[in-house]
Amino acid sequence: MNKTIASLREAVAPIGDGATVMIGGFGGSGAPIELIHALIDAGPKNLTVINNNAGNGRVGLAALIEQGMVEKLICSFPRSADPKVFTDLYLAGKIELEIVPQGTLAERIRAGGAGIPAFYTPTSYGTELADGKPVAEFDGRPYVQERWLKADFALIKAELGDTLGNLTYRMAARNFNPLMAMAAAETVAQVSGIVPPGGIDPEHVITPGIFVNGVVEVPDPKQEEILNREGAVYP
Amino acid sequence: MSDALNIIKLTNEQIAWRAAQDIQEGAYVNLGIGFPEMVARFQPEGREAIFHTENGVLGFGETPPEGEEDWDLINAGKKAITLKPGAAFFNHADSFAMVRGGHLDVAILGAYQVAEDGDLANWSTGKGGIPAVGGAMDLVHGAKRVAVITDHVTKKGEPKLLKRCTMPLTGVGCVTRVYTSLAVVDIEGGHFVLREKLAAISFDDLQAATGAELHIEGDVTDLVVPQL
């Protein structure tokens, strides 16, 4: 078994029009910028994208949105230092937005990966984000029912990957990436380095390879924050 | 009246300082993005709190010097941070398990409005624009103590402590203590209980700047903070 994918182009090639795509990262940290840019080059339309944010500046997720490829965004916080790309499209009614509290977003993705179709959380009870959702009382407290989130594809960023898809992460770049790896039918990870089986100590594996379909090497990945400080625009 | 309040009221630093005095040794603490982040600067000498950030770090420290940022190491406000010895990384689901699961000792948040029954409005003014909730609705549930730091009144001089919030709610019955620019107020049994107030303001003037009844149960002490 070897899950190595030779190029970013091949890694995103299966993603077609109308696909639901989870994209890892929290802001720029852990965002698979190179995979997102390859997806822009491939150009599928009418995507539903799941990410914590709505992009910053004009690279990465913001660039994907700017290209008009995203029909719907599911996120917790569509504000950033430079949210103009998303904001303009949203106010023009050209992109649909589903706001989900951040912890609920994480748990819905985890539940999707874990085969749990719904769960109850205290979060959002009594607020407009709970409108229309079933409420139940447990031990005297009210909780809101939330449903799992799954995707056709997950594009994630990790630090090291082996050819079996086992992954490690770097610092706070972990965030949503291990959850999304579990919740998508096809998960591709961009990694700074690919090693043979045994190249990662089993004690250090964060995402076991069973959740990963492909790994593609990007030896020196760009940081969204640095690209934005340089005024970069993609494409 | 609001001009007079502007002269005596605490600065944001002083409000943050007062909130920091109630954080106990060894407490696990989440500070909301923006103004609440300031609380970390005023930890009392000899007490160590461990700070949690939603994006998967426990035990972070100061902001790094400019030019030494590592953009894989940020807080929930997307600002660069550093690590203290003993820090830990974890994924987002584990991070919010810490939040909702009752493992945090204190969460300190900002507010547009707080109601006497503990309802909090701090995520949307309800006036349109782009909705963005982040982790606020999760943070108000699960921390053992949910405290708010805020100016006592709005920029227009309207009360922020009210009988009922008029803006969209972040959480119901969740706030336990409010540190304002004029007073420290607990929320107990569905009403505001005054604990401390600035010596420079009379009870009647404080009540006039508050949108619901301030109850007095036991001593009300002077709210004393250093010049910062």
Short mmCIF file of C-alpha atoms in Angstrom, two decimals:
data_model
loop_
_atom_site.label_atom_id
_atom_site.label_comp_id
_atom_site.label_asym_id
_atom_site.label_seq_id
_atom_site.Cartn_x
_atom_site.Cartn_y
_atom_site.Cartn_z
CA MET A 1 0.00 0.00 0.00
CA ASN A 2 1.25 3.45 -0.88
CA LYS A 3 -1.03 6.48 -0.47
CA THR A 4 1.44 8.95 -1.94
CA ILE A 5 -0.05 11.19 -4.62
CA ALA A 6 2.53 12.56 -7.03
CA SER A 7 1.13 16.07 -7.51
CA LEU A 8 -1.28 18.60 -6.05
CA ARG A 9 -3.13 18.57 -9.37
CA GLU A 10 -3.83 14.85 -9.09
CA ALA A 11 -4.74 15.24 -5.41
CA VAL A 12 -7.68 17.54 -6.16
CA ALA A 13 -8.67 16.06 -9.54
CA PRO A 14 -11.56 13.93 -8.15
CA ILE A 15 -13.33 16.99 -6.70
CA GLY A 16 -16.18 17.80 -9.05
CA ASP A 17 -18.95 20.40 -9.35
CA GLY A 18 -21.31 20.51 -6.38
CA ALA A 19 -18.99 18.63 -4.02
CA THR A 20 -18.95 19.25 -0.27
CA VAL A 21 -15.38 19.94 0.80
CA MET A 22 -14.02 20.28 4.32
CA ILE A 23 -10.92 22.48 4.40
CA GLY A 24 -8.74 22.28 7.50
CA GLY A 25 -7.20 25.13 9.44
CA PHE A 26 -8.11 27.89 11.85
CA GLY A 27 -7.43 31.15 10.11
CA GLY A 28 -4.14 30.51 8.33
CA SER A 29 -2.79 28.05 10.89
CA GLY A 30 -3.17 24.54 9.48
CA ALA A 31 -4.75 25.80 6.26
CA PRO A 32 -3.69 23.68 3.25
CA ILE A 33 -2.92 26.69 1.05
CA GLU A 34 -1.25 24.70 -1.75
CA LEU A 35 -4.14 22.21 -1.99
CA ILE A 36 -6.64 25.09 -2.08
CA HIS A 37 -4.68 26.79 -4.86
CA ALA A 38 -4.59 23.52 -6.80
CA LEU A 39 -8.37 23.31 -6.38
CA ILE A 40 -8.69 26.85 -7.77
CA ASP A 41 -6.64 25.73 -10.79
CA ALA A 42 -8.94 22.71 -11.26
CA GLY A 43 -11.99 25.00 -11.08
CA PRO A 44 -14.99 22.94 -9.88
CA LYS A 45 -18.12 25.03 -9.30
CA ASN A 46 -20.94 25.22 -6.75
CA LEU A 47 -18.90 23.82 -3.89
CA THR A 48 -20.11 23.66 -0.31
CA VAL A 49 -17.12 24.45 1.86
CA ILE A 50 -16.78 23.72 5.58
CA ASN A 51 -14.10 25.70 7.43
CA ASN A 52 -13.98 27.65 10.68
CA ASN A 53 -13.59 30.94 8.82
CA ALA A 54 -14.25 32.63 5.49
CA GLY A 55 -10.72 33.41 4.41
CA ASN A 56 -8.43 36.36 4.85
CA GLY A 57 -6.96 38.53 2.12
CA ARG A 58 -6.86 37.12 -1.41
CA VAL A 59 -5.10 33.76 -1.05
CA GLY A 60 -6.21 30.33 0.14
CA LEU A 61 -9.89 30.06 1.08
CA ALA A 62 -10.51 33.75 0.32
CA ALA A 63 -9.16 33.21 -3.21
CA LEU A 64 -11.37 30.12 -3.66
CA ILE A 65 -14.38 32.23 -2.65
CA GLU A 66 -13.26 35.14 -4.87
CA GLN A 67 -13.21 32.81 -7.89
CA GLY A 68 -16.95 32.22 -7.40
CA MET A 69 -16.43 28.50 -6.81
CA VAL A 70 -18.16 28.40 -3.42
CA GLU A 71 -21.96 28.29 -3.35
CA LYS A 72 -22.32 27.74 0.37
CA LEU A 73 -20.01 28.19 3.34
CA ILE A 74 -20.49 26.50 6.71
CA CYS A 75 -18.37 28.24 9.34
CA SER A 76 -18.33 29.79 12.82
CA PHE A 77 -16.59 33.09 12.23
CA PRO A 78 -16.56 34.72 8.78
CA ARG A 79 -14.60 37.75 9.98
CA SER A 80 -10.88 38.31 9.64
CA ALA A 81 -8.34 41.10 9.33
CA ASP A 82 -9.26 41.37 5.63
CA PRO A 83 -12.65 39.71 5.02
CA LYS A 84 -13.54 41.80 1.96
CA VAL A 85 -13.81 38.92 -0.52
CA PHE A 86 -16.41 37.02 1.50
CA THR A 87 -18.18 40.11 2.79
CA ASP A 88 -18.80 41.58 -0.68
CA LEU A 89 -20.21 38.31 -2.06
CA TYR A 90 -22.35 37.72 1.04
CA LEU A 91 -23.84 41.20 1.02
CA ALA A 92 -24.52 40.83 -2.73
CA GLY A 93 -26.45 37.61 -1.95
CA LYS A 94 -24.03 35.51 -4.01
CA ILE A 95 -22.92 33.08 -1.31
CA GLU A 96 -24.97 31.17 1.23
CA LEU A 97 -23.78 31.16 4.84
CA GLU A 98 -24.55 28.70 7.65
CA ILE A 99 -23.23 29.98 10.98
CA VAL A 100 -22.40 27.25 13.49
CA PRO A 101 -20.94 27.83 16.97
CA GLN A 102 -17.30 26.78 16.89
CA GLY A 103 -17.53 23.91 19.37
CA THR A 104 -20.69 22.65 17.71
CA LEU A 105 -18.95 22.79 14.34
CA ALA A 106 -16.06 20.72 15.69
CA GLU A 107 -18.37 18.20 17.33
CA ARG A 108 -20.62 17.90 14.27
CA ILE A 109 -17.56 17.04 12.20
CA ARG A 110 -16.27 14.62 14.84
CA ALA A 111 -19.73 13.01 14.99
CA GLY A 112 -19.73 12.67 11.20
CA GLY A 113 -16.46 10.83 11.37
CA ALA A 114 -17.53 8.72 14.33
CA GLY A 115 -20.87 7.51 12.95
CA ILE A 116 -23.00 9.49 15.41
CA PRO A 117 -25.88 11.06 13.44
CA ALA A 118 -26.92 13.55 16.14
CA PHE A 119 -26.04 14.67 19.63
CA TYR A 120 -27.25 17.13 22.27
CA THR A 121 -25.26 20.17 23.37
CA PRO A 122 -26.00 23.05 25.76
CA THR A 123 -24.49 25.43 23.20
CA SER A 124 -26.95 27.83 21.51
CA TYR A 125 -29.91 26.88 23.72
CA GLY A 126 -32.28 29.84 23.89
CA THR A 127 -30.57 31.65 20.99
CA GLU A 128 -31.58 32.19 17.38
CA LEU A 129 -29.02 29.59 16.27
CA ALA A 130 -31.20 26.94 17.95
CA ASP A 131 -34.33 27.93 16.03
CA GLY A 132 -36.12 24.89 14.63
CA LYS A 133 -33.86 22.37 16.34
CA PRO A 134 -35.21 19.75 18.78
CA VAL A 135 -34.59 20.52 22.47
CA ALA A 136 -34.53 17.92 25.24
CA GLU A 137 -33.91 18.05 28.96
CA PHE A 138 -31.27 15.87 30.58
CA ASP A 139 -30.78 15.96 34.36
CA GLY A 140 -32.83 19.13 34.50
CA ARG A 141 -30.95 21.14 31.88
CA PRO A 142 -32.05 21.91 28.31
CA TYR A 143 -29.91 20.82 25.38
CA VAL A 144 -30.14 21.38 21.63
CA GLN A 145 -29.97 18.56 19.10
CA GLU A 146 -27.30 18.99 16.44
CA ARG A 147 -26.61 16.73 13.47
CA TRP A 148 -23.41 15.28 12.13
CA LEU A 149 -21.49 16.91 9.29
CA LYS A 150 -19.89 14.83 6.59
CA ALA A 151 -18.19 15.72 3.34
CA ASP A 152 -17.26 14.21 0.01
CA PHE A 153 -13.70 15.44 0.40
CA ALA A 154 -11.41 16.83 3.08
CA LEU A 155 -8.33 18.85 2.20
CA ILE A 156 -6.08 19.05 5.25
CA LYS A 157 -2.58 20.06 6.23
CA ALA A 158 -0.28 17.97 8.38
CA GLU A 159 3.42 17.99 9.19
CA LEU A 160 4.70 14.49 8.50
CA GLY A 161 2.89 11.72 6.70
CA ASP A 162 3.96 8.19 5.99
CA THR A 163 2.98 6.27 2.88
CA LEU A 164 0.17 4.61 4.87
CA GLY A 165 -1.38 8.00 5.64
CA ASN A 166 -0.42 8.23 9.31
CA LEU A 167 -0.06 11.92 10.19
CA THR A 168 1.55 14.25 12.70
CA TYR A 169 0.78 17.95 13.05
CA ARG A 170 2.72 21.04 13.92
CA MET A 171 1.69 23.05 17.01
CA ALA A 172 -1.72 24.75 16.83
CA ALA A 173 -1.99 23.89 13.12
CA ARG A 174 -3.71 20.68 14.27
CA ASN A 175 -7.11 22.32 15.10
CA PHE A 176 -9.86 20.96 12.78
CA ASN A 177 -7.56 18.85 10.58
CA PRO A 178 -7.76 15.49 12.45
CA LEU A 179 -11.57 15.82 12.74
CA MET A 180 -12.07 16.57 9.06
CA ALA A 181 -9.81 13.66 8.13
CA MET A 182 -12.37 11.39 9.83
CA ALA A 183 -15.51 12.97 8.40
CA ALA A 184 -14.90 12.93 4.65
CA ALA A 185 -15.31 10.08 2.18
CA GLU A 186 -11.94 11.03 0.63
CA THR A 187 -9.27 12.79 2.66
CA VAL A 188 -6.11 14.19 1.14
CA ALA A 189 -3.38 15.61 3.37
CA GLN A 190 -0.62 17.90 2.22
CA VAL A 191 2.45 17.21 4.35
CA SER A 192 5.86 18.79 4.63
CA GLY A 193 7.50 15.41 4.27
CA ILE A 194 6.55 11.83 3.37
CA VAL A 195 8.39 9.04 5.18
CA PRO A 196 8.25 5.25 4.80
CA PRO A 197 6.16 3.12 7.21
CA GLY A 198 7.92 3.21 10.56
CA GLY A 199 9.24 6.70 9.86
CA ILE A 200 6.73 8.04 12.38
CA ASP A 201 6.86 6.59 15.90
CA PRO A 202 3.43 4.96 16.46
CA GLU A 203 3.32 6.83 19.80
CA HIS A 204 3.40 10.11 17.86
CA VAL A 205 0.73 9.40 15.25
CA ILE A 206 -2.15 11.86 15.70
CA THR A 207 -4.29 10.86 12.72
CA PRO A 208 -4.10 7.12 11.98
CA GLY A 209 -3.83 6.31 8.28
CA ILE A 210 -7.24 4.63 8.17
CA PHE A 211 -8.75 8.13 7.95
CA VAL A 212 -6.49 9.26 5.11
CA ASN A 213 -6.76 8.35 1.42
CA GLY A 214 -3.85 10.27 0.01
CA VAL A 215 -0.77 12.24 1.01
CA VAL A 216 0.94 14.78 -1.20
CA GLU A 217 4.27 16.34 -0.35
CA VAL A 218 4.61 20.14 -0.11
CA PRO A 219 8.07 20.53 1.41
CA ASP A 220 7.92 24.24 2.21
CA PRO A 221 4.26 25.19 2.67
CA LYS A 222 3.27 28.86 2.58
CA GLN A 223 1.61 30.55 5.55
CA GLU A 224 -1.51 32.56 4.77
CA GLU A 225 -0.44 35.29 7.21
CA ILE A 226 2.91 35.76 5.45
CA LEU A 227 1.34 35.72 1.98
CA ASN A 228 -1.12 38.38 3.09
CA ARG A 229 1.63 40.54 4.54
CA GLU A 230 3.33 40.31 1.15
CA GLY A 231 0.07 41.38 -0.53
CA ALA A 232 -0.15 38.10 -2.45
CA VAL A 233 -3.13 37.39 -4.71
CA TYR A 234 -4.02 33.98 -6.15
CA PRO A 235 -4.16 33.09 -8.97
CA MET B 1 -24.50 62.44 34.25
CA SER B 2 -22.63 60.39 31.65
CA ASP B 3 -19.92 63.07 31.49
CA ALA B 4 -19.46 62.70 35.25
CA LEU B 5 -19.28 58.91 34.84
CA ASN B 6 -16.62 59.27 32.17
CA ILE B 7 -14.39 61.10 34.63
CA ILE B 8 -14.60 58.59 37.48
CA LYS B 9 -14.98 55.33 35.59
CA LEU B 10 -12.24 52.70 35.42
CA THR B 11 -10.14 52.25 32.31
CA ASN B 12 -10.29 48.92 30.47
CA GLU B 13 -6.93 48.04 32.02
CA GLN B 14 -8.33 48.65 35.49
CA ILE B 15 -11.43 46.54 34.81
CA ALA B 16 -9.16 43.75 33.54
CA TRP B 17 -6.94 44.13 36.62
CA ARG B 18 -9.93 43.75 38.95
CA ALA B 19 -11.15 40.62 37.11
CA ALA B 20 -7.64 39.13 37.28
CA GLN B 21 -7.62 39.36 41.10
CA ASP B 22 -10.37 36.71 41.29
CA ILE B 23 -8.47 34.11 39.24
CA GLN B 24 -7.19 31.52 41.67
CA GLU B 25 -3.83 29.74 41.69
CA GLY B 26 -3.89 26.84 39.25
CA ALA B 27 -7.11 27.92 37.52
CA TYR B 28 -7.74 26.93 33.89
CA VAL B 29 -8.94 30.10 32.17
CA ASN B 30 -10.29 31.09 28.79
CA LEU B 31 -10.21 34.76 27.88
CA GLY B 32 -12.45 35.92 25.04
CA ILE B 33 -10.78 37.63 22.09
CA GLY B 34 -10.27 41.39 22.27
CA PHE B 35 -10.66 43.23 25.59
CA PRO B 36 -10.74 40.08 27.82
CA GLU B 37 -7.27 39.06 26.56
CA MET B 38 -5.98 41.97 28.65
CA VAL B 39 -6.80 40.11 31.89
CA ALA B 40 -3.73 37.89 31.39
CA ARG B 41 -1.47 40.91 31.89
CA PHE B 42 -2.65 41.45 35.45
CA GLN B 43 -2.24 38.08 37.10
CA PRO B 44 -1.36 38.61 40.76
CA GLU B 45 2.24 37.88 41.72
CA GLY B 46 2.80 34.31 42.81
CA ARG B 47 -0.38 32.96 41.25
CA GLU B 48 -0.21 30.91 38.10
CA ALA B 49 -3.21 30.39 35.86
CA ILE B 50 -3.18 28.17 32.78
CA PHE B 51 -4.70 29.82 29.74
CA HIS B 52 -6.79 27.88 27.22
CA THR B 53 -7.40 28.98 23.66
CA GLU B 54 -10.15 27.41 21.55
CA ASN B 55 -7.88 26.54 18.65
CA GLY B 56 -6.10 23.89 20.66
CA VAL B 57 -3.50 25.22 23.10
CA LEU B 58 -3.31 25.05 26.90
CA GLY B 59 -0.52 26.93 28.64
CA PHE B 60 0.32 29.76 26.29
CA GLY B 61 2.29 32.82 27.33
CA GLU B 62 3.21 36.25 26.06
CA THR B 63 3.07 37.67 22.58
CA PRO B 64 6.37 37.00 20.77
CA PRO B 65 8.56 39.91 19.67
CA GLU B 66 7.79 41.20 16.17
CA GLY B 67 9.60 39.13 13.57
CA GLU B 68 9.71 36.04 15.79
CA GLU B 69 6.12 34.93 15.19
CA ASP B 70 5.41 31.34 14.20
CA TRP B 71 2.05 31.41 12.40
CA ASP B 72 1.31 27.83 13.39
CA LEU B 73 1.23 29.12 16.97
CA ILE B 74 -1.69 31.52 17.33
CA ASN B 75 -4.60 32.16 19.67
CA ALA B 76 -8.32 32.30 18.96
CA GLY B 77 -7.91 35.93 17.90
CA LYS B 78 -5.39 34.72 15.25
CA LYS B 79 -2.59 36.56 17.05
CA ALA B 80 0.83 34.99 17.51
CA ILE B 81 1.52 33.53 20.96
CA THR B 82 4.34 31.71 22.74
CA LEU B 83 4.27 28.59 24.89
CA LYS B 84 5.02 28.18 28.57
CA PRO B 85 6.74 25.03 29.84
CA GLY B 86 4.10 22.33 30.18
CA ALA B 87 1.92 23.57 27.32
CA ALA B 88 -0.21 21.12 25.35
CA PHE B 89 -1.74 20.94 21.87
CA PHE B 90 -5.01 19.19 21.02
CA ASN B 91 -7.64 19.12 18.31
CA HIS B 92 -10.74 21.29 18.18
CA ALA B 93 -13.16 18.64 19.48
CA ASP B 94 -10.99 18.04 22.55
CA SER B 95 -10.68 21.80 22.99
CA PHE B 96 -14.43 22.23 23.19
CA ALA B 97 -14.76 19.13 25.36
CA MET B 98 -12.68 21.14 27.83
CA VAL B 99 -15.14 24.02 27.43
CA ARG B 100 -18.53 22.28 27.55
CA GLY B 101 -17.39 19.44 29.75
CA GLY B 102 -16.97 21.66 32.80
CA HIS B 103 -13.17 21.50 32.88
CA LEU B 104 -12.46 25.22 32.68
CA ASP B 105 -12.58 27.13 35.95
CA VAL B 106 -13.27 30.55 34.46
CA ALA B 107 -14.31 32.06 31.16
CA ILE B 108 -14.12 35.84 30.86
CA LEU B 109 -16.04 37.47 28.03
CA GLY B 110 -17.02 40.88 26.78
CA ALA B 111 -20.67 41.93 26.48
CA TYR B 112 -23.06 44.15 24.62
CA GLN B 113 -25.72 43.46 27.25
CA VAL B 114 -26.14 41.36 30.40
CA ALA B 115 -29.55 40.67 31.97
CA GLU B 116 -30.33 40.24 35.66
CA ASP B 117 -31.13 36.57 35.09
CA GLY B 118 -27.63 35.97 33.66
CA ASP B 119 -28.54 36.11 29.97
CA LEU B 120 -25.69 37.41 27.81
CA ALA B 121 -25.73 39.17 24.43
CA ASN B 122 -22.26 39.57 22.97
CA TRP B 123 -22.15 38.17 19.43
CA SER B 124 -24.54 40.15 17.26
CA THR B 125 -26.15 43.56 17.51
CA GLY B 126 -29.04 42.17 15.47
CA LYS B 127 -28.73 45.05 13.00
CA GLY B 128 -27.68 43.06 9.96
CA GLY B 129 -24.14 42.78 8.66
CA ILE B 130 -22.22 39.53 8.73
CA PRO B 131 -23.15 37.19 11.58
CA ALA B 132 -20.13 35.64 13.34
CA VAL B 133 -20.35 33.67 16.57
CA GLY B 134 -17.01 31.88 16.92
CA GLY B 135 -16.73 30.05 20.25
CA ALA B 136 -18.79 32.46 22.37
CA MET B 137 -21.93 30.31 22.57
CA ASP B 138 -19.86 27.31 23.67
CA LEU B 139 -17.78 29.23 26.22
CA VAL B 140 -20.81 30.44 28.16
CA HIS B 141 -21.71 26.83 28.93
CA GLY B 142 -19.49 24.61 30.96
CA ALA B 143 -16.95 26.89 32.59
CA LYS B 144 -17.46 26.80 36.36
CA ARG B 145 -17.55 30.60 36.41
CA VAL B 146 -18.61 32.79 33.48
CA ALA B 147 -17.64 36.38 34.11
CA VAL B 148 -18.14 39.45 31.96
CA ILE B 149 -15.95 42.54 31.79
CA THR B 150 -17.55 45.63 30.31
CA ASP B 151 -18.10 49.32 30.54
CA HIS B 152 -21.10 49.90 32.82
CA VAL B 153 -22.93 51.85 30.08
CA THR B 154 -22.72 52.13 26.29
CA LYS B 155 -20.87 54.93 24.52
CA LYS B 156 -24.22 56.75 24.38
CA GLY B 157 -24.61 56.35 28.15
CA GLU B 158 -27.31 53.66 27.98
CA PRO B 159 -27.25 50.85 30.56
CA LYS B 160 -25.63 47.54 29.56
CA LEU B 161 -26.95 45.78 32.66
CA LEU B 162 -30.63 45.25 31.97
CA LYS B 163 -33.77 43.42 33.06
CA ARG B 164 -33.81 41.65 29.68
CA CYS B 165 -31.36 41.69 26.80
CA THR B 166 -32.77 43.25 23.64
CA MET B 167 -29.99 42.01 21.33
CA PRO B 168 -29.66 38.40 20.11
CA LEU B 169 -28.62 36.13 22.98
CA THR B 170 -25.32 34.31 23.24
CA GLY B 171 -26.53 32.21 26.16
CA VAL B 172 -29.34 31.95 28.69
CA GLY B 173 -28.74 32.31 32.43
CA CYS B 174 -25.00 31.83 32.05
CA VAL B 175 -23.23 34.85 33.57
CA THR B 176 -22.33 34.72 37.28
CA ARG B 177 -20.34 37.93 37.79
CA VAL B 178 -19.95 41.25 35.97
CA TYR B 179 -16.92 43.51 36.36
CA THR B 180 -17.84 46.96 35.07
CA SER B 181 -16.16 50.33 34.89
CA LEU B 182 -18.13 51.34 38.02
CA ALA B 183 -18.89 48.23 40.05
CA VAL B 184 -18.62 44.49 40.64
CA VAL B 185 -22.02 42.83 40.42
CA ASP B 186 -22.95 39.19 40.99
CA ILE B 187 -25.93 37.48 39.41
CA GLU B 188 -27.74 35.39 42.00
CA GLY B 189 -31.30 34.11 42.12
CA GLY B 190 -32.27 36.03 38.99
CA HIS B 191 -31.11 39.45 40.10
CA PHE B 192 -28.09 41.73 40.27
CA VAL B 193 -26.36 41.80 43.66
CA LEU B 194 -23.98 44.71 44.17
CA ARG B 195 -20.66 43.63 45.74
CA GLU B 196 -18.31 46.56 45.07
CA LYS B 197 -18.68 50.07 43.71
CA LEU B 198 -16.38 53.01 43.17
CA ALA B 199 -16.33 55.26 46.22
CA ALA B 200 -16.79 58.23 43.88
CA ILE B 201 -20.30 57.20 42.81
CA SER B 202 -23.36 57.15 45.04
CA PHE B 203 -25.60 54.10 45.11
CA ASP B 204 -28.42 56.17 43.58
CA ASP B 205 -26.28 57.33 40.67
CA LEU B 206 -25.05 53.77 40.08
CA GLN B 207 -28.64 52.53 40.15
CA ALA B 208 -29.59 55.24 37.64
CA ALA B 209 -26.88 53.96 35.27
CA THR B 210 -28.18 50.38 35.60
CA GLY B 211 -31.20 49.03 33.73
CA ALA B 212 -32.42 46.70 36.48
CA GLU B 213 -32.62 46.78 40.25
CA LEU B 214 -29.31 46.44 42.13
CA HIS B 215 -29.87 44.36 45.24
CA ILE B 216 -27.76 44.71 48.35
CA GLU B 217 -27.14 41.52 50.26
CA GLY B 218 -24.42 41.89 52.84
CA ASP B 219 -21.55 44.34 52.56
CA VAL B 220 -20.86 46.54 49.57
CA THR B 221 -17.17 47.39 49.57
CA ASP B 222 -15.27 50.07 47.69
CA LEU B 223 -13.99 49.02 44.27
CA VAL B 224 -10.32 49.90 44.60
CA VAL B 225 -7.87 49.47 41.74
CA PRO B 226 -4.35 50.79 41.15
CA GLN B 227 -3.43 53.42 38.56
CA LEU B 228 -2.31 51.40 35.55
#
